[in-house]
mmCIF file of C-alpha atoms in Angstrom:
data_model
loop_
_atom_site.group_PDB
_atom_site.id
_atom_site.type_symbol
_atom_site.label_atom_id
_atom_site.label_comp_id
_atom_site.label_asym_id
_atom_site.label_seq_id
_atom_site.Cartn_x
_atom_site.Cartn_y
_atom_site.Cartn_z
ATOM 1 C CA MET A 1 -38.492 -16.705 56.872
ATOM 2 C CA ASP A 2 -38.560 -20.455 57.441
ATOM 3 C CA VAL A 3 -36.486 -21.554 60.436
ATOM 4 C CA LEU A 4 -35.535 -25.230 60.489
ATOM 5 C CA VAL A 5 -34.064 -27.065 63.470
ATOM 6 C CA PRO A 6 -32.662 -30.458 62.410
ATOM 7 C CA PHE A 7 -32.922 -33.108 65.116
ATOM 8 C CA ASP A 8 -31.712 -36.703 65.350
ATOM 9 C CA ALA A 9 -34.404 -38.329 67.450
ATOM 10 C CA ARG A 10 -33.020 -41.866 67.164
ATOM 11 C CA GLU A 11 -29.531 -41.956 68.645
ATOM 12 C CA PRO A 12 -28.653 -38.406 69.603
ATOM 13 C CA LYS A 13 -25.390 -37.277 71.144
ATOM 14 C CA THR A 14 -23.561 -40.604 71.136
ATOM 15 C CA ARG A 15 -20.270 -38.894 72.033
ATOM 16 C CA LEU A 16 -21.710 -37.975 75.443
ATOM 17 C CA PHE A 17 -21.722 -41.679 76.320
ATOM 18 C CA PRO A 18 -18.962 -41.461 78.953
ATOM 19 C CA VAL A 19 -21.213 -39.210 81.023
ATOM 20 C CA LEU A 20 -24.809 -39.934 79.977
ATOM 21 C CA ASP A 21 -26.450 -43.269 79.266
ATOM 22 C CA THR A 22 -28.717 -43.837 76.260
ATOM 23 C CA ASP A 23 -31.955 -42.677 77.882
ATOM 24 C CA GLU A 24 -30.269 -39.663 79.423
ATOM 25 C CA ARG A 25 -28.768 -38.627 76.091
ATOM 26 C CA ARG A 26 -32.172 -38.775 74.452
ATOM 27 C CA GLU A 27 -33.740 -36.743 77.243
ATOM 28 C CA PHE A 28 -30.963 -34.167 77.307
ATOM 29 C CA ALA A 29 -31.072 -33.778 73.524
ATOM 30 C CA ARG A 30 -34.790 -33.021 73.722
ATOM 31 C CA VAL A 31 -34.184 -30.453 76.456
ATOM 32 C CA MET A 32 -31.593 -28.702 74.288
ATOM 33 C CA LEU A 33 -33.999 -28.832 71.340
ATOM 34 C CA ALA A 34 -36.665 -27.140 73.451
ATOM 35 C CA ASP A 35 -34.207 -24.440 74.539
ATOM 36 C CA VAL A 36 -33.200 -23.711 70.937
ATOM 37 C CA CYS A 37 -36.797 -23.593 69.720
ATOM 38 C CA ALA A 38 -37.832 -21.324 72.585
ATOM 39 C CA ALA A 39 -34.975 -18.944 71.769
ATOM 40 C CA ILE A 40 -36.043 -18.866 68.122
ATOM 41 C CA ALA A 41 -39.672 -18.254 69.076
ATOM 42 C CA ALA A 42 -38.581 -15.324 71.250
ATOM 43 C CA THR A 43 -37.384 -13.606 68.052
ATOM 44 C CA ASP A 44 -40.999 -13.759 66.786
ATOM 45 C CA ARG A 45 -40.204 -16.538 64.326
ATOM 46 C CA GLU A 46 -41.675 -20.031 64.470
ATOM 47 C CA PRO A 47 -39.227 -22.923 64.359
ATOM 48 C CA THR A 48 -39.982 -26.117 62.483
ATOM 49 C CA VAL A 49 -38.281 -29.239 63.797
ATOM 50 C CA LEU A 50 -36.828 -31.347 60.975
ATOM 51 C CA SER A 51 -36.642 -34.706 62.736
ATOM 52 C CA THR A 52 -35.502 -38.182 61.746
ATOM 53 C CA THR A 53 -38.580 -39.614 63.512
ATOM 54 C CA ASP A 54 -41.648 -38.153 65.141
ATOM 55 C CA VAL A 55 -40.846 -36.243 68.317
ATOM 56 C CA ASP A 56 -43.089 -34.664 70.942
ATOM 57 C CA THR A 57 -42.479 -30.908 70.961
ATOM 58 C CA ASN A 58 -44.474 -27.699 71.199
ATOM 59 C CA TRP A 59 -43.449 -26.811 67.653
ATOM 60 C CA PRO A 60 -44.335 -28.077 64.166
ATOM 61 C CA VAL A 61 -42.441 -31.233 63.203
ATOM 62 C CA VAL A 62 -41.513 -32.461 59.725
ATOM 63 C CA VAL A 63 -40.265 -36.052 59.698
ATOM 64 C CA ASP A 64 -37.497 -36.783 57.202
ATOM 65 C CA ASP A 65 -35.216 -39.759 57.803
ATOM 66 C CA ARG A 66 -32.803 -38.973 54.969
ATOM 67 C CA PRO A 67 -29.287 -37.669 55.589
ATOM 68 C CA LEU A 68 -29.276 -34.152 57.010
ATOM 69 C CA SER A 69 -27.865 -32.416 53.935
ATOM 70 C CA ASP A 70 -30.476 -33.978 51.624
ATOM 71 C CA ALA A 71 -33.378 -33.038 53.886
ATOM 72 C CA VAL A 72 -32.205 -29.450 54.332
ATOM 73 C CA ASN A 73 -31.411 -28.942 50.658
ATOM 74 C CA ASP A 74 -34.883 -30.009 49.602
ATOM 75 C CA ALA A 75 -36.387 -27.623 52.161
ATOM 76 C CA ILE A 76 -34.285 -24.768 50.755
ATOM 77 C CA ALA A 77 -35.155 -25.611 47.148
ATOM 78 C CA ASP A 78 -38.876 -25.921 47.887
ATOM 79 C CA SER A 79 -39.247 -22.677 49.849
ATOM 80 C CA ASP A 80 -40.088 -19.325 48.291
ATOM 81 C CA ARG A 81 -38.744 -17.517 51.355
ATOM 82 C CA ALA A 82 -35.436 -17.160 53.123
ATOM 83 C CA VAL A 83 -34.479 -20.312 55.027
ATOM 84 C CA ALA A 84 -32.510 -20.418 58.262
ATOM 85 C CA VAL A 85 -31.092 -23.659 59.654
ATOM 86 C CA VAL A 86 -30.215 -23.674 63.354
ATOM 87 C CA MET A 87 -28.701 -26.755 64.970
ATOM 88 C CA ALA A 88 -30.596 -28.358 67.844
ATOM 89 C CA ASP A 89 -27.600 -28.625 70.183
ATOM 90 C CA LEU A 90 -26.826 -24.917 70.543
ATOM 91 C CA ALA A 91 -27.606 -24.877 74.248
ATOM 92 C CA LEU A 92 -26.095 -21.405 74.710
ATOM 93 C CA ALA A 93 -28.245 -19.805 72.008
ATOM 94 C CA THR A 94 -30.208 -16.734 73.044
ATOM 95 C CA PRO A 95 -32.803 -14.689 71.165
ATOM 96 C CA GLU A 96 -30.231 -11.905 70.863
ATOM 97 C CA SER A 97 -27.550 -14.113 69.317
ATOM 98 C CA LEU A 98 -30.045 -15.643 66.895
ATOM 99 C CA GLU A 99 -31.400 -12.241 65.897
ATOM 100 C CA CYS A 100 -27.872 -11.307 64.784
ATOM 101 C CA VAL A 101 -28.151 -14.128 62.252
ATOM 102 C CA PHE A 102 -31.727 -13.532 61.151
ATOM 103 C CA ALA A 103 -31.142 -9.786 60.672
ATOM 104 C CA ALA A 104 -27.739 -10.097 58.997
ATOM 105 C CA ASP A 105 -27.307 -8.698 55.514
ATOM 106 C CA GLY A 106 -26.270 -10.917 52.650
ATOM 107 C CA GLU A 107 -27.686 -13.649 50.465
ATOM 108 C CA VAL A 108 -25.902 -16.369 52.452
ATOM 109 C CA VAL A 109 -25.093 -16.006 56.152
ATOM 110 C CA LEU A 110 -22.881 -18.557 57.907
ATOM 111 C CA VAL A 111 -22.200 -19.153 61.595
ATOM 112 C CA PRO A 112 -19.023 -21.199 62.091
ATOM 113 C CA GLY A 113 -18.915 -23.809 64.823
ATOM 114 C CA ARG A 114 -15.840 -24.903 66.669
ATOM 115 C CA GLY A 115 -13.814 -27.535 64.835
ATOM 116 C CA GLY A 116 -14.849 -26.533 61.338
ATOM 117 C CA GLY A 117 -18.595 -27.114 61.545
ATOM 118 C CA THR A 118 -21.463 -24.835 60.579
ATOM 119 C CA ASN A 119 -23.925 -24.222 63.397
ATOM 120 C CA ALA A 120 -26.367 -21.942 61.589
ATOM 121 C CA VAL A 121 -27.063 -20.964 57.999
ATOM 122 C CA LEU A 122 -29.353 -18.332 56.562
ATOM 123 C CA THR A 123 -29.858 -18.391 52.823
ATOM 124 C CA ARG A 124 -31.898 -16.008 50.736
ATOM 125 C CA ARG A 125 -30.971 -17.992 47.625
ATOM 126 C CA SER A 126 -32.936 -21.104 46.764
ATOM 127 C CA ASP A 127 -29.979 -22.431 44.772
ATOM 128 C CA PHE A 128 -27.625 -22.534 47.769
ATOM 129 C CA ARG A 129 -26.878 -26.052 48.966
ATOM 130 C CA VAL A 130 -25.574 -27.269 52.312
ATOM 131 C CA ASP A 131 -23.120 -30.089 52.921
ATOM 132 C CA TYR A 132 -22.696 -31.080 56.549
ATOM 133 C CA HIS A 133 -19.968 -33.665 55.995
ATOM 134 C CA GLY A 134 -16.334 -33.010 56.876
ATOM 135 C CA VAL A 135 -15.206 -29.407 57.317
ATOM 136 C CA SER A 136 -18.599 -27.952 56.498
ATOM 137 C CA ILE A 137 -17.823 -24.259 57.041
ATOM 138 C CA ARG A 138 -15.152 -24.448 54.344
ATOM 139 C CA ASP A 139 -17.507 -26.331 52.045
ATOM 140 C CA HIS A 140 -20.307 -23.816 52.600
ATOM 141 C CA ARG A 141 -18.023 -20.940 51.666
ATOM 142 C CA LYS A 142 -17.208 -22.814 48.460
ATOM 143 C CA GLN A 143 -20.905 -23.454 47.825
ATOM 144 C CA ALA A 144 -21.641 -19.739 48.201
ATOM 145 C CA ALA A 145 -18.816 -18.834 45.818
ATOM 146 C CA ALA A 146 -20.148 -21.340 43.296
ATOM 147 C CA ILE A 147 -23.398 -19.377 43.023
ATOM 148 C CA GLY A 148 -21.592 -16.031 42.935
ATOM 149 C CA VAL A 149 -22.152 -15.012 46.550
ATOM 150 C CA GLU A 150 -19.718 -13.660 49.126
ATOM 151 C CA PRO A 151 -21.078 -15.133 52.384
ATOM 152 C CA THR A 152 -21.616 -13.041 55.477
ATOM 153 C CA THR A 153 -20.039 -14.529 58.603
ATOM 154 C CA VAL A 154 -21.610 -14.096 62.049
ATOM 155 C CA ASP A 155 -18.950 -14.658 64.708
ATOM 156 C CA SER A 156 -20.758 -15.689 67.896
ATOM 157 C CA PHE A 157 -19.417 -17.503 70.933
ATOM 158 C CA ARG A 158 -22.917 -18.626 71.894
ATOM 159 C CA LEU A 159 -23.755 -20.012 68.472
ATOM 160 C CA ALA A 160 -20.291 -21.468 67.840
ATOM 161 C CA THR A 161 -20.632 -23.648 70.937
ATOM 162 C CA ASP A 162 -22.446 -26.860 70.049
ATOM 163 C CA VAL A 163 -22.727 -29.691 72.557
ATOM 164 C CA ASP A 164 -21.150 -32.889 71.258
ATOM 165 C CA GLU A 165 -18.627 -34.108 73.831
ATOM 166 C CA PRO A 166 -18.400 -34.163 77.655
ATOM 167 C CA PRO A 167 -16.239 -31.002 77.957
ATOM 168 C CA ASP A 168 -18.960 -29.083 76.097
ATOM 169 C CA LEU A 169 -21.281 -29.681 79.040
ATOM 170 C CA ALA A 170 -19.076 -27.425 81.148
ATOM 171 C CA GLU A 171 -19.798 -24.562 78.749
ATOM 172 C CA VAL A 172 -23.530 -25.071 79.266
ATOM 173 C CA LEU A 173 -23.128 -25.056 83.041
ATOM 174 C CA LEU A 174 -20.905 -21.967 83.016
ATOM 175 C CA HIS A 175 -22.724 -19.813 80.482
ATOM 176 C CA SER A 176 -26.417 -20.748 80.525
ATOM 177 C CA ASP A 177 -29.324 -20.537 82.927
ATOM 178 C CA ARG A 178 -31.798 -22.240 80.619
ATOM 179 C CA ALA A 179 -33.403 -25.678 80.876
ATOM 180 C CA ALA A 180 -30.394 -27.625 79.596
ATOM 181 C CA ALA A 181 -28.176 -26.237 82.347
ATOM 182 C CA THR A 182 -30.864 -26.958 84.930
ATOM 183 C CA TRP A 183 -31.164 -30.534 83.652
ATOM 184 C CA LEU A 184 -27.425 -31.103 84.043
ATOM 185 C CA ARG A 185 -27.422 -29.771 87.586
ATOM 186 C CA GLU A 186 -30.411 -31.923 88.503
ATOM 187 C CA HIS A 187 -28.393 -34.925 87.294
ATOM 188 C CA ASP A 188 -25.433 -34.015 89.507
ATOM 189 C CA ILE A 189 -23.219 -32.839 86.664
ATOM 190 C CA THR A 190 -21.012 -29.936 87.687
ATOM 191 C CA PRO A 191 -17.940 -28.105 86.358
ATOM 192 C CA ALA A 192 -14.564 -29.386 87.513
ATOM 193 C CA VAL A 193 -10.934 -28.460 86.856
ATOM 194 C CA SER A 194 -8.506 -31.067 85.548
ATOM 195 C CA GLU A 195 -4.918 -30.219 84.607
ATOM 196 C CA GLY A 196 -5.820 -26.554 84.369
ATOM 197 C CA ARG A 197 -8.803 -27.147 82.073
ATOM 198 C CA VAL A 198 -12.460 -26.869 82.939
ATOM 199 C CA THR A 199 -14.264 -30.167 82.450
ATOM 200 C CA ILE A 200 -17.194 -31.826 84.208
ATOM 201 C CA ASP A 201 -17.747 -34.122 87.149
ATOM 202 C CA ARG A 202 -20.734 -36.270 87.959
ATOM 203 C CA GLY A 203 -21.668 -36.917 91.574
ATOM 204 C CA THR A 204 -22.723 -40.332 92.734
#
């Protein structure tokens, strides 16, 4: 099985701007990437980072500056093995949650993200195509149907939680003890309650 981890090394996590400046966003994105790759490696599979530019990691890196869907689709078409795609901002991912995806039955396995996204895909069909624009989980179900496949869905809190906006940081702090959570604490970012909702606060 090939396991790809797409990564935007240029301007990652722009929606975290209210909390993190440009350099901090880049650093935090790399920490999350390392957490995801380490979790994949703990399942005895080697991740390959599919990055928009070269990035310093402990894992193999393939540089492809095309749009995400194009880069992933070529990787699927060119592989003679199953291909899994795991997003780089799944800071709550664990080896156990990922193994549920890698071991799932079915020719196409989908992990929905919150808000209509797709946070992980496993395809055993080289003719399956991804489309990460818009409501991608709906589009991926349609793509599977188009090739005659009923997709398997893996429902996972840990894998459905991607980190895009400031409130997502609270989930990392509350539910993870990995490097991304440590990084946030070291930068004085802590959970807070506002109008009955858990959000984050940054000390000064």
